[in-house]
Amino acid sequence: MRNDIQEVLYNAEQIQAKVKELGETLTRDFEGRNPLVICVLKGAFIFMSDLVKEIDVPLEIDFMAVSSYGQSTKSSGVVKIIKDLDVSVEGRDVLIVEDIIDSGLTLSYLIDVLERRNAKSVTIVTLFDKPARRTVDLEADYKGFTLPDAFVVGYGLDYAEKYRNLPYIGVLKPEVYEK
Ligand code: 5GP
Ligand code: MG
Ligand code: MG
């Protein structure tokens, strides 16, 4: 798999340090609350499991799967709920855990859905951000790393369902998805 990676942007150690730092900040900011932490599947599953271990407040978790990309490397703009939450968000402090924000379309759709369902508050934490590619006005409340405009894989992020198990984040060689 390493042969398909052009450049490693952040290694496993750097990611772990950042996740710990985010967890400490969230622990401070969510003290006294009981957030519902929502993992946006599948890309955020590794970040979610590492992050909740670093958040030291009582919390609950749930999962949601949305799709906007299919097999492509660009957002189609159409977001579909593939798997919905098991629990109600009404009156809850919701923390959305995302892997990466690119166009922002997926998250702005999700925020809208959760607000319409009367969440008390909606907070966003993303590990990676590609602000250069935003098409909607959206900023995460907490973010790990700002990335250049390149398609990345690893630490949960895939290309055609592969590379999620890489412990680092790296740029995929364009020839892998151009062929
Ligand atoms: P957005 O709706 O913000 O354009 O993109 C949302 C989702 O697309 C992200 O949560 C992520 O799952 C996927 N995505 C965006 N950029 C990348 C990328 O560089 N690599 C991978 N593997 N997925 C991405
Ligand atoms: Mg995602
Ligand atoms: Mg994907």
CSV table of C-alpha atoms in Angstrom, one decimal, residues 19 40 43-44 52 60 63 67 80 105 142 160:
chain,number,residue,atom,x,y,z
A,19,VAL,CA,-6.1,13.8,19.0
A,40,VAL,CA,-19.9,10.2,10.6
A,43,GLY,CA,-14.3,7.9,7.3
A,44,ALA,CA,-14.3,9.1,10.9
A,52,VAL,CA,-13.5,9.5,22.8
A,60,GLU,CA,-22.9,8.7,24.6
A,63,PHE,CA,-23.3,6.6,14.3
A,67,SER,CA,-22.8,9.4,1.2
A,80,LYS,CA,-27.9,10.8,1.3
A,105,LEU,CA,-21.6,20.1,1.7
A,142,TYR,CA,-12.4,22.3,16.5
A,160,ALA,CA,-12.8,3.2,-3.3
